[in-house]
CSV table of C-alpha atoms in Angstrom, one decimal:
chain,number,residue,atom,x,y,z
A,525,UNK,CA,-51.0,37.4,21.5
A,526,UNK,CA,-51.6,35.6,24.8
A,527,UNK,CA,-49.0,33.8,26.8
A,528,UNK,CA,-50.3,30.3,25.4
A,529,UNK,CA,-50.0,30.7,21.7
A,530,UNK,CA,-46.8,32.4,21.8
A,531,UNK,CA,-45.5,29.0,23.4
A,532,UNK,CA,-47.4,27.3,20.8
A,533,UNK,CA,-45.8,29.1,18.6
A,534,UNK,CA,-42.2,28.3,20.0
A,535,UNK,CA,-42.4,24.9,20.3
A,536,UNK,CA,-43.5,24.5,16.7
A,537,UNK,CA,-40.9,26.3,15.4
A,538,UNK,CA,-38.3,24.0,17.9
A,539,UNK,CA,-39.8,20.9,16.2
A,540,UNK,CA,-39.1,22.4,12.7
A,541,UNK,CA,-35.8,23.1,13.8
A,542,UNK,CA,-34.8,19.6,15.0
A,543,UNK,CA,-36.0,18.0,12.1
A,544,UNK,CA,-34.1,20.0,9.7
A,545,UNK,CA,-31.1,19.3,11.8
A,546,UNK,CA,-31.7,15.4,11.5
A,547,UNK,CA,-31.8,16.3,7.6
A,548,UNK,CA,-28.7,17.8,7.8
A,549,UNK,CA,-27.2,15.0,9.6
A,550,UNK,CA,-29.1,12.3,7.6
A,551,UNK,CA,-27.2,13.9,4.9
A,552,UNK,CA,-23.8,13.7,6.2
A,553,UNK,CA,-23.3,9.9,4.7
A,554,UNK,CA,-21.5,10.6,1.5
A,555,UNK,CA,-21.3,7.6,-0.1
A,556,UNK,CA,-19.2,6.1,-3.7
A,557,UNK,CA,-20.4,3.0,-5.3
A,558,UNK,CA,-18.7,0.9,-7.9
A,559,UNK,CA,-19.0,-2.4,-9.5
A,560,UNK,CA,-19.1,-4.5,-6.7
A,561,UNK,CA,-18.4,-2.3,-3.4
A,562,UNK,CA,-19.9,0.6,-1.8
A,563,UNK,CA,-17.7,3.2,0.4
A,564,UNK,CA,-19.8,4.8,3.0
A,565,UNK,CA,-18.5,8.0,5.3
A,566,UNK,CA,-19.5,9.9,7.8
A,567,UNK,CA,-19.1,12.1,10.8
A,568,UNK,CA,-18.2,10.8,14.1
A,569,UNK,CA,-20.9,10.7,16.4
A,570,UNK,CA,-19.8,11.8,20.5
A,571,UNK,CA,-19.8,9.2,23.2
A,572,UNK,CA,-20.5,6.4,20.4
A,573,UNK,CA,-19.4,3.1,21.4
A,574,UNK,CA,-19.9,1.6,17.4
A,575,UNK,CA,-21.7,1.9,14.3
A,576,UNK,CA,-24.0,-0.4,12.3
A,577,UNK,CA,-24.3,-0.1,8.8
A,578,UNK,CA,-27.8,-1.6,7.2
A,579,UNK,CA,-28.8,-1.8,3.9
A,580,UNK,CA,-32.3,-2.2,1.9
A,581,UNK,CA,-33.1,-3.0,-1.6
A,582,UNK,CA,-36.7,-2.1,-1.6
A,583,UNK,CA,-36.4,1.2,0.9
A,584,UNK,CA,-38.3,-0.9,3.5
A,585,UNK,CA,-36.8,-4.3,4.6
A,586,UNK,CA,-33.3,-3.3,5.9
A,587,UNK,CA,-30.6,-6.2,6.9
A,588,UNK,CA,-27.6,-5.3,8.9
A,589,UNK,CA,-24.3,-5.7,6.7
A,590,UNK,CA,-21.5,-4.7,9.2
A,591,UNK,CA,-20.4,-2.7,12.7
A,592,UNK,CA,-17.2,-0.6,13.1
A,593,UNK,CA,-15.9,1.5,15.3
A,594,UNK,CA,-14.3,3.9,12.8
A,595,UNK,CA,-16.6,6.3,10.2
A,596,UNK,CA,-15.7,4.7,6.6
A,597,UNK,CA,-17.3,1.4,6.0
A,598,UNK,CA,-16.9,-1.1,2.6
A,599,UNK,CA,-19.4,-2.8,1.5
A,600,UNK,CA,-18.5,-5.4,-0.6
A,601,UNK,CA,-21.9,-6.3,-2.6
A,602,UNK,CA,-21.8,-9.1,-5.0
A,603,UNK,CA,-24.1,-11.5,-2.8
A,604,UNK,CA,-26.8,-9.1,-3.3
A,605,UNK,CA,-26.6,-8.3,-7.0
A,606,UNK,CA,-25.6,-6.6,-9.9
A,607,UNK,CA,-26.6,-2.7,-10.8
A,608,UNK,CA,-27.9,-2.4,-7.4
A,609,UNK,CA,-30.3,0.4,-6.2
A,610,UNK,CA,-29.5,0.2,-2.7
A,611,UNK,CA,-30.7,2.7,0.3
A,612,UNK,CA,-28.3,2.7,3.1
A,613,UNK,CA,-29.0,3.7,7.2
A,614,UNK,CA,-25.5,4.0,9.8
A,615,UNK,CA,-26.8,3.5,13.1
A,616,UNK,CA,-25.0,4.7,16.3
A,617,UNK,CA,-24.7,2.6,19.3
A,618,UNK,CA,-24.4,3.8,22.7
A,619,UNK,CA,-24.7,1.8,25.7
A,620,UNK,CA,-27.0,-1.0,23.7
A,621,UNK,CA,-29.3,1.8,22.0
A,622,UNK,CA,-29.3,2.1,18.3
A,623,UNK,CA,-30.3,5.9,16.6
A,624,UNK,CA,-29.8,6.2,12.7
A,625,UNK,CA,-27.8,9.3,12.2
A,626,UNK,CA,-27.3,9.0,8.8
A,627,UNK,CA,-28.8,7.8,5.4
A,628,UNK,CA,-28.6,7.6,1.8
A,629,UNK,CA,-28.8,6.0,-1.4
A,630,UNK,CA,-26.6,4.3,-4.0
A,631,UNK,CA,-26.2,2.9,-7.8
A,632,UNK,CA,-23.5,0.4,-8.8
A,633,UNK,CA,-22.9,0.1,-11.5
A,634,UNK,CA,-20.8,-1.8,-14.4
A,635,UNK,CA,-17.2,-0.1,-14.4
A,636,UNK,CA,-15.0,0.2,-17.4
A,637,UNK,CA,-11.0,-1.1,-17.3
A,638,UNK,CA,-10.1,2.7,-17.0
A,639,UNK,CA,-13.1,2.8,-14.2
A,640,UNK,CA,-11.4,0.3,-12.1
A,641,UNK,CA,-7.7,1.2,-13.0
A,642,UNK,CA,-8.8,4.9,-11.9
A,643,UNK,CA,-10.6,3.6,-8.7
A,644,UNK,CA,-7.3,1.4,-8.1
A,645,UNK,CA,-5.2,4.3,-8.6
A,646,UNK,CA,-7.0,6.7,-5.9
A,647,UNK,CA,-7.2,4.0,-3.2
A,648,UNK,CA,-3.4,3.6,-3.4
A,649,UNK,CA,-3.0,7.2,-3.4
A,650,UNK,CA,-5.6,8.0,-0.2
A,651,UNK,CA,-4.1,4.7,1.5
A,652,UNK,CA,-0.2,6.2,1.7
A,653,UNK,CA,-1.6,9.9,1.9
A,654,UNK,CA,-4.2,10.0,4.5
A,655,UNK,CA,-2.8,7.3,6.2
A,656,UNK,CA,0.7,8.4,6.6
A,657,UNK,CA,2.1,8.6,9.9
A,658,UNK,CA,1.9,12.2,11.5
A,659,UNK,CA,5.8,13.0,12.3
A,660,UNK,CA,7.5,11.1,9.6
A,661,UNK,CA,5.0,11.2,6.3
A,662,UNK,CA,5.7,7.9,6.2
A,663,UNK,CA,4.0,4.4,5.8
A,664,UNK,CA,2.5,2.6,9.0
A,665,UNK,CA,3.5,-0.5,9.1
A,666,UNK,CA,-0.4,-1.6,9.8
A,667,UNK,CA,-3.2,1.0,9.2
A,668,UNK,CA,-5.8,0.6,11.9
A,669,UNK,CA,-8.6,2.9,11.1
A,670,UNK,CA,-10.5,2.0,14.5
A,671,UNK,CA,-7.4,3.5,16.1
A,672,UNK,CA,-6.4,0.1,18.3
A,673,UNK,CA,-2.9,-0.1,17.3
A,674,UNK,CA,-0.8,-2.3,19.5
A,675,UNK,CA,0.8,-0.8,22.3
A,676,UNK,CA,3.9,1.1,21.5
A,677,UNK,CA,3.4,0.4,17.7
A,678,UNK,CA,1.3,2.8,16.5
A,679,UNK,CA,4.1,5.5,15.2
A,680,UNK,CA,6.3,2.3,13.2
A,681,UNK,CA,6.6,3.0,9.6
A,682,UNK,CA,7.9,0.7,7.2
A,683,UNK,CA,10.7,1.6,4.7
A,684,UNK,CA,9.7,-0.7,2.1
A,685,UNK,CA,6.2,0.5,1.9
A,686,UNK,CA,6.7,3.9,1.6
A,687,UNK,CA,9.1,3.4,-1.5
A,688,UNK,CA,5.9,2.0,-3.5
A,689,UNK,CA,3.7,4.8,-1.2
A,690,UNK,CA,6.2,7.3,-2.9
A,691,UNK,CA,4.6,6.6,-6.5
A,692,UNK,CA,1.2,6.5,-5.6
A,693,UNK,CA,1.7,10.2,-4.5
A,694,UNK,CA,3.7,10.9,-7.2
A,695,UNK,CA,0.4,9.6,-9.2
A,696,UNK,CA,-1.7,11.8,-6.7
A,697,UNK,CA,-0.6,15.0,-7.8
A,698,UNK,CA,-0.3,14.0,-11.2
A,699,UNK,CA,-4.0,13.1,-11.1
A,700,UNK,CA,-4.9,16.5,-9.3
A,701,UNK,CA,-5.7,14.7,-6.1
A,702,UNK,CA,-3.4,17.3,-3.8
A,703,UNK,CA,-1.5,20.2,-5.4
A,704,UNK,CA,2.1,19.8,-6.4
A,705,UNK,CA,3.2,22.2,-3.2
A,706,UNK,CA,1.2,19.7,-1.1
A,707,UNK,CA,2.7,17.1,-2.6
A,708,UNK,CA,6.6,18.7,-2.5
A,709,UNK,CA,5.6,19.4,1.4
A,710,UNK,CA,4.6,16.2,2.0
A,711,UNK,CA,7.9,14.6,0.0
A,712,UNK,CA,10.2,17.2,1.9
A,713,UNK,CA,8.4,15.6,5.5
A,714,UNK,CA,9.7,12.2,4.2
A,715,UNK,CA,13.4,12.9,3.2
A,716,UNK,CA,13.7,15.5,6.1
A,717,UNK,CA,12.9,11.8,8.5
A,718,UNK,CA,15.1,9.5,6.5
A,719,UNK,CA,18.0,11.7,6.4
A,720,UNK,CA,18.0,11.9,10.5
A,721,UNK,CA,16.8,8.5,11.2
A,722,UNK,CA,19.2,5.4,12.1
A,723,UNK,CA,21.0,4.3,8.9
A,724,UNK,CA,23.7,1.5,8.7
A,725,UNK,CA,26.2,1.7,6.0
A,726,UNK,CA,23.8,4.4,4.2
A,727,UNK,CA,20.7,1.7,5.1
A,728,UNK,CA,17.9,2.2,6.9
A,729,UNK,CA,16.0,-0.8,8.9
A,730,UNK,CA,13.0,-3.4,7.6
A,731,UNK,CA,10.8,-0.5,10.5
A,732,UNK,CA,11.9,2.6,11.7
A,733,UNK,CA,10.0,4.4,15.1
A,734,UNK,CA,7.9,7.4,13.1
A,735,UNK,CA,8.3,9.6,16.1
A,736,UNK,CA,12.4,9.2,17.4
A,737,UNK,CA,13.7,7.9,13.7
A,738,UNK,CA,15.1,4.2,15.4
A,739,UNK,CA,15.3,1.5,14.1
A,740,UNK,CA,12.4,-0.9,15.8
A,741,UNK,CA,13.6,-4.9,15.2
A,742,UNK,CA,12.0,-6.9,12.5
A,743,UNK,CA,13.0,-10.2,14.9
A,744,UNK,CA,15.7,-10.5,17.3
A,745,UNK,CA,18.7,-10.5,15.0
A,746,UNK,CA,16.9,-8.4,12.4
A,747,UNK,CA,17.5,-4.7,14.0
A,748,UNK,CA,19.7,-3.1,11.7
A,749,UNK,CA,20.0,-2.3,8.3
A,750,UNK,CA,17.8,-4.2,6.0
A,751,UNK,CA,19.1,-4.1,2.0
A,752,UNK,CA,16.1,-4.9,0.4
A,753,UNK,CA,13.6,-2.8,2.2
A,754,UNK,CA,15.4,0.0,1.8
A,755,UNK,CA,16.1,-0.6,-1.8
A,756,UNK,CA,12.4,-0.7,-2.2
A,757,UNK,CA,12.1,2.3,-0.4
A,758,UNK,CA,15.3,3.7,-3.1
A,759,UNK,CA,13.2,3.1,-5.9
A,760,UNK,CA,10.6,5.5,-5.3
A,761,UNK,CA,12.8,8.4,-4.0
A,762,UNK,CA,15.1,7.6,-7.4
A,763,UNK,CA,11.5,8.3,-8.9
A,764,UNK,CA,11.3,11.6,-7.0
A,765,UNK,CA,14.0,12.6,-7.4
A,766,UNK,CA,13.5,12.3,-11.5
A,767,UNK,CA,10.2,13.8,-10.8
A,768,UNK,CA,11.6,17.2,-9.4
A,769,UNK,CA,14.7,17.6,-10.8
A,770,UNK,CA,14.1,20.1,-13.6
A,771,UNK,CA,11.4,21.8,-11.0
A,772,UNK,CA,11.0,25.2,-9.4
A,773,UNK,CA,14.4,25.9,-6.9
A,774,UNK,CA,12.4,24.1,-3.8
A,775,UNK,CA,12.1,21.2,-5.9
A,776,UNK,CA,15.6,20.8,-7.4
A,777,UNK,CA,16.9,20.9,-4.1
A,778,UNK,CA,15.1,18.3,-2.8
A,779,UNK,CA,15.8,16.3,-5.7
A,780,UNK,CA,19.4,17.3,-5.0
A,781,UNK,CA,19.1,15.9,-0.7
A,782,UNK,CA,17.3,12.7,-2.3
A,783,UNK,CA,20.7,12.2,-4.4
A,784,UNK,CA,22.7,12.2,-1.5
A,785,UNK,CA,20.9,9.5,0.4
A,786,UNK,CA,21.6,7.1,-2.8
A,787,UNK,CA,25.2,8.4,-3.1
A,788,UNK,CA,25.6,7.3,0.7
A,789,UNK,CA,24.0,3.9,0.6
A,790,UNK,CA,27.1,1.2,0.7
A,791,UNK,CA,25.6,-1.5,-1.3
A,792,UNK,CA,29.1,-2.9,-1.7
A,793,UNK,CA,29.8,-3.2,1.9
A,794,UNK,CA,26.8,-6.0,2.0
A,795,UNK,CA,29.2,-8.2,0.2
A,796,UNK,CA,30.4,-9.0,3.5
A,797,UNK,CA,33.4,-8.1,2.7
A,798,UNK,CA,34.4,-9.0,-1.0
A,799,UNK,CA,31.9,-12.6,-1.7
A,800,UNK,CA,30.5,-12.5,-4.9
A,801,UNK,CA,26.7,-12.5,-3.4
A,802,UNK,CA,24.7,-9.5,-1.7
A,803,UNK,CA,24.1,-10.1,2.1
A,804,UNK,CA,19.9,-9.0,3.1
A,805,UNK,CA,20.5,-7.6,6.7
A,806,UNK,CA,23.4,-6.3,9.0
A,807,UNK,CA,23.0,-5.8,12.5
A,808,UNK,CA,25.2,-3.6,14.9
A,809,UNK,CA,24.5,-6.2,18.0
A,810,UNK,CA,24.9,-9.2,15.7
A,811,UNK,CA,26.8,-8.3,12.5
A,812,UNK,CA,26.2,-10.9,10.3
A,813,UNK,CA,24.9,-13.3,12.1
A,814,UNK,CA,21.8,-13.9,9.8
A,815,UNK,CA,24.0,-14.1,6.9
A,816,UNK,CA,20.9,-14.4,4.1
A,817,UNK,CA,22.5,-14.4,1.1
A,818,UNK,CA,20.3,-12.8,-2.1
A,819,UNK,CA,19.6,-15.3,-4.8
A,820,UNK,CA,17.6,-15.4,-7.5
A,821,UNK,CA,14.8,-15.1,-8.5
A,822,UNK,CA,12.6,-13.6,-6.4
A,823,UNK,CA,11.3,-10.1,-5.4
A,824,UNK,CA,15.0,-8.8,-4.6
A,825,UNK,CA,16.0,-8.0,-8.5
A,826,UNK,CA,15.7,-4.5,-7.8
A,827,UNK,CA,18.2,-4.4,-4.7
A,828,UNK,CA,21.5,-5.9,-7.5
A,829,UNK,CA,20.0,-3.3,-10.2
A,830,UNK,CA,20.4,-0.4,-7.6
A,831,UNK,CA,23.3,-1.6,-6.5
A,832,UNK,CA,24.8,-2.5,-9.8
A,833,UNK,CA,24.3,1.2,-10.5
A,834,UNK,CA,25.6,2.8,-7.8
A,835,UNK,CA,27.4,6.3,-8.5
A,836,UNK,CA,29.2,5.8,-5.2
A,837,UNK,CA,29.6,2.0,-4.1
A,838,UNK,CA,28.8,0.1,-6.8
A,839,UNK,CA,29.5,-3.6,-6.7
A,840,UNK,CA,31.5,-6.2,-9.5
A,841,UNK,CA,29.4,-8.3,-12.1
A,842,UNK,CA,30.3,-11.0,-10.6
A,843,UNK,CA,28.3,-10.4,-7.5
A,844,UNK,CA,25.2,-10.2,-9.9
A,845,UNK,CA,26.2,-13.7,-11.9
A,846,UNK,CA,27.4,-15.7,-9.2
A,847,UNK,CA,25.2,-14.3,-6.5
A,848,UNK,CA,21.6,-13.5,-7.6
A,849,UNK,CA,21.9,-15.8,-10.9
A,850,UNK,CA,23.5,-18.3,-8.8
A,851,UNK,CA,25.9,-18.9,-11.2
A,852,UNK,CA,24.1,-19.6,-14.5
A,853,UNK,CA,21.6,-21.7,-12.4
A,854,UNK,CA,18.8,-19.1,-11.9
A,855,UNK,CA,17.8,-20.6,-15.5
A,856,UNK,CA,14.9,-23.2,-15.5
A,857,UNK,CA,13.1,-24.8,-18.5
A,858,UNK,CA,9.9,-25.1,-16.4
A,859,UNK,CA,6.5,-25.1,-18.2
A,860,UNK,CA,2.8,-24.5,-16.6
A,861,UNK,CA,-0.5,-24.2,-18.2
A,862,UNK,CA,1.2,-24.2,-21.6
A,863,UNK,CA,3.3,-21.0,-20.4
A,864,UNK,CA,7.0,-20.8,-20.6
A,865,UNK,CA,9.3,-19.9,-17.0
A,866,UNK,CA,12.7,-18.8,-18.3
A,867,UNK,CA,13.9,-18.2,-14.3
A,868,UNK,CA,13.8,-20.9,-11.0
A,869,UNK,CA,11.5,-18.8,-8.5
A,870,UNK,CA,13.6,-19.3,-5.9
A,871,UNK,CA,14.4,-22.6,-6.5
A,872,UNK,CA,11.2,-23.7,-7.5
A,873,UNK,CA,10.2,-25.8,-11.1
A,874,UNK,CA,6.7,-25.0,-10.9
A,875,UNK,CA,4.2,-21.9,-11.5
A,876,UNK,CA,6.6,-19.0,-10.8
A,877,UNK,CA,5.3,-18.4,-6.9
A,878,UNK,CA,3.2,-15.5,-5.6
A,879,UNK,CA,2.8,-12.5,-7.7
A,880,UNK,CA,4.5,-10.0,-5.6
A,881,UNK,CA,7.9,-11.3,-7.3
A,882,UNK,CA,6.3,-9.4,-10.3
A,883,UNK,CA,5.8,-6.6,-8.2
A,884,UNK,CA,8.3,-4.9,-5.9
A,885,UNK,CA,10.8,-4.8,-8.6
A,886,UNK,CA,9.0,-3.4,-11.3
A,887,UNK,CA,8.1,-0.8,-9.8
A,888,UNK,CA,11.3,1.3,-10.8
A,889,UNK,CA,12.1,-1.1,-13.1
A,890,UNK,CA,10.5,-1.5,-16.5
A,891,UNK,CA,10.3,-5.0,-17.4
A,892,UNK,CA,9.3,-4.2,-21.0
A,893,UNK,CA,11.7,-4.9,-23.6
A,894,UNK,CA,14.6,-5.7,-21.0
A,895,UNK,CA,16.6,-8.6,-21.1
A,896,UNK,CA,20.1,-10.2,-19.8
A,897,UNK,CA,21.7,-13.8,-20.5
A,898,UNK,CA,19.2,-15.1,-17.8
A,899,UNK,CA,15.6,-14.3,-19.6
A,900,UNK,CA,13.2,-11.9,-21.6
A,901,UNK,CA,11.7,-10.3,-18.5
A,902,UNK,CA,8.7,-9.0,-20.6
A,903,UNK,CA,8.1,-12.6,-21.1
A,904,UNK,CA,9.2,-13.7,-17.7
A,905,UNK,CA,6.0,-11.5,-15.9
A,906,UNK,CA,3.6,-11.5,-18.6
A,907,UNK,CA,3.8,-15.6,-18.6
A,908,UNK,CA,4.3,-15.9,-14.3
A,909,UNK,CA,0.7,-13.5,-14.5
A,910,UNK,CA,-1.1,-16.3,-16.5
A,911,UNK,CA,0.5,-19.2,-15.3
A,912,UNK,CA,-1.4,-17.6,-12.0
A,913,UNK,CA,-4.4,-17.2,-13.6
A,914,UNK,CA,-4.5,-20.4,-15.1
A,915,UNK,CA,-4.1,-22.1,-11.6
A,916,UNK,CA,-6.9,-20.0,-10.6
A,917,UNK,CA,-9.1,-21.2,-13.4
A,918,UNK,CA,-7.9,-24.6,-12.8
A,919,UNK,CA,-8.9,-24.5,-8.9
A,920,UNK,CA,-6.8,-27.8,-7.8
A,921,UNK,CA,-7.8,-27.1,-4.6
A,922,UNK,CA,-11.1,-26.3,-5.1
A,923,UNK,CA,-11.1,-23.1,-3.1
A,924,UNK,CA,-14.4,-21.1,-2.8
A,925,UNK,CA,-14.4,-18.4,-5.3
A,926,UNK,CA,-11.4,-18.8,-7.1
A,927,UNK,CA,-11.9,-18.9,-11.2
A,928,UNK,CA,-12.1,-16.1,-14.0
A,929,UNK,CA,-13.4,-13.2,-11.6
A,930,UNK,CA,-11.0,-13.9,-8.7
A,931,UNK,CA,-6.7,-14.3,-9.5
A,932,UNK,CA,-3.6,-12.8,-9.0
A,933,UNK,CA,-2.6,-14.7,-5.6
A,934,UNK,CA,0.0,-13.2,-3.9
């Protein structure tokens, strides 16, 4: 074979080579489409300055839909359709040129309530897992996926948001998403942080620095302990805790550490001293300078139940009645929509304010079937949910969007 062909040869085989590496790449979008959204990932491309993300309906005519700087993309796709067959292209962009490097297809389709209640489910899970902070396992204040954090702020966790994070893991491993040693690894990260990181009276801060365990200040006079943050964050280590307690040795002593942070936590001491009200913050530069008493009702419920039952520091019914129920006048006879408010949301006569007051709480707290002198608090949420709705519906304000398909403000 003479010198020619053999180089013929080569540089066929070269071509064949490349394109079945652009294959490879092409096929490195993976991609998960549901009702109305798309979720597109792929590998990072070297020396990339962005991404576009383009879409086509016919496999021909592409439109741009979007640029990023990170490698997961939503598309959110309920101006184009319904049951969409949609073919998807991510171009790279370097220095003004634009090179696909990636492709692929998707089907949305209708979703089921367990379908979306599933979907819900694993985004809460993937947000707290994969987007924990690295030292702490903890909750970033602010995720930012295109890795521009603020200067100095990208290691801040919040206490607040890990306590919910805490169940969505707990769901996680539940749901088979990480194995229960992963899980108990990741669980013993976050206690092993919180037991070394600044507490005040037993109470950690509104945001803590994920890397040194300090406290970093909410506002100026907000840089100590905050009571309701870290009850929120109590909840869902109280829900560890229950989780691991009749578990393998690791797990029962982890369960074990998580007891002693709640036995340590002076709720009573945020009585400022004996006043029949709990006190939100505490400050070691300004003691009690922003002296914001808790009163009901609101999202703070869960910070009296906690500190109602207290092993260690409980506090006296009377902080609970005269404090959060403002004594007896927490009670309201309000009526929206044809729905029933038993409780004045924070003072106010009228549609029960945003939804998270249904939230936070309720987390570790069952609302169903509970009730005190004050309301029914199974009636209380279910009635504040569709007294929202019904504003929705309503649309006083005419707002784009807002009717049967889009609700729950908060």
């Amino acid at each position: 074979m003479n010198r020619k062909i053999q180089l013929k040869i080569f540089f066929a085989f070269f071509i064949i080579l490349v394109s079945c590496n652009e294959k490879e790449t092409q096929a490195s979008l993976e991609i998960d489409a549901y009702e109305q959204h798309v979720e597109l990932r792929w590998s990072p491309s070297e020396e990339i300055d962005s991404y576009s993300i383009w879409v086509s309906l016919d496999g021909a005519n592409f439109t741009q839909r979007g640029e990023t700087k990170d490698t997961l993309f939503l598309d959110f796709v309920s101006d184009l359709g319904s049951e969409l067959q949609l073919q998807y292209e991510v171009k790279a962009s370097n220095e003004g040129d634009f090179t696909t490097i990636a492709s692929g297809s998707a089907q949305t389709r209708k979703m089921t309530d367990e379908e979306l209640l599933d979907m819900v489910e694993y985004y809460t899970f993937r947000y707290f897992w994969h987007g924990a902070e690295s030292n702490s396992g903890m909750a970033p204040e602010r995720i930012h996926l295109d890795g521009e954090y603020p200067q100095n702020d990208a290691h801040i966790v919040t206490t607040g948001g890990t306590g919910f994070g805490l169940f969505g893991i707990i769901a996680g491993i539940e749901r088979g998403w990480v194995s229960r040693k992963e899980g108990l690894t990741r669980m013993e990260k976050i206690v092993g942080f919180l037991e070394s990181a600044d507490r005040y009276h037993g109470i950690w801060g509104h945001w803590i620095d994920g890397q040194t365990g300090k406290t970093k200040a909410f506002s100026k006079k907000d840089d100590g302990a905050d009571l309701v943050e870290s009850a929120f964050l109590m909840q869902g280590l109280l829900a560890v805790r229950e989780y691991y307690k009749n578990g393998n040795s690791e797990e029962k002593a982890l369960s074990d550490r998580i007891h002693t942070l709640w036995q340590e936590m002076e709720w009573d001491w945020f009585t400022q001293g004996g006043k029949n009200v709990l006190y939100w913050h505490w400050s070691p530069n300004f003691e009690w300078d922003m002296n914001f008493a808790l009163e009901g009702y609101n999202e703070c419920l869960i910070t009296y139940v906690l500190a109602a039952s207290s092993p260690t520091h409980t506090i006296d019914p009377e902080v609970y009645h005269q404090g959060w129920a403002r004594g007896g006048d927490i009670k309201t006879t309000a009526n929206a929509y044809g729905y029933e408010l038993q409780l004045s949301h924070n003072g106010s006569q009228e549609y029960g304010g945003p939804l998270f007051w249904a939230h936070y709480s309720y987390l570790g707290l069952n609302p169903m079937g509970l009730q005190d002198r004050y309301a029914d608090y199974e009636k209380e949420n279910r009635n504040h949910t569709l007294i929202n709705r019904a504003w929705c519906l309503d649309n006083p304000g005419n707002f784009k969007g807002y009717g049967e398909d889009l609700w729950g403000l908060t």
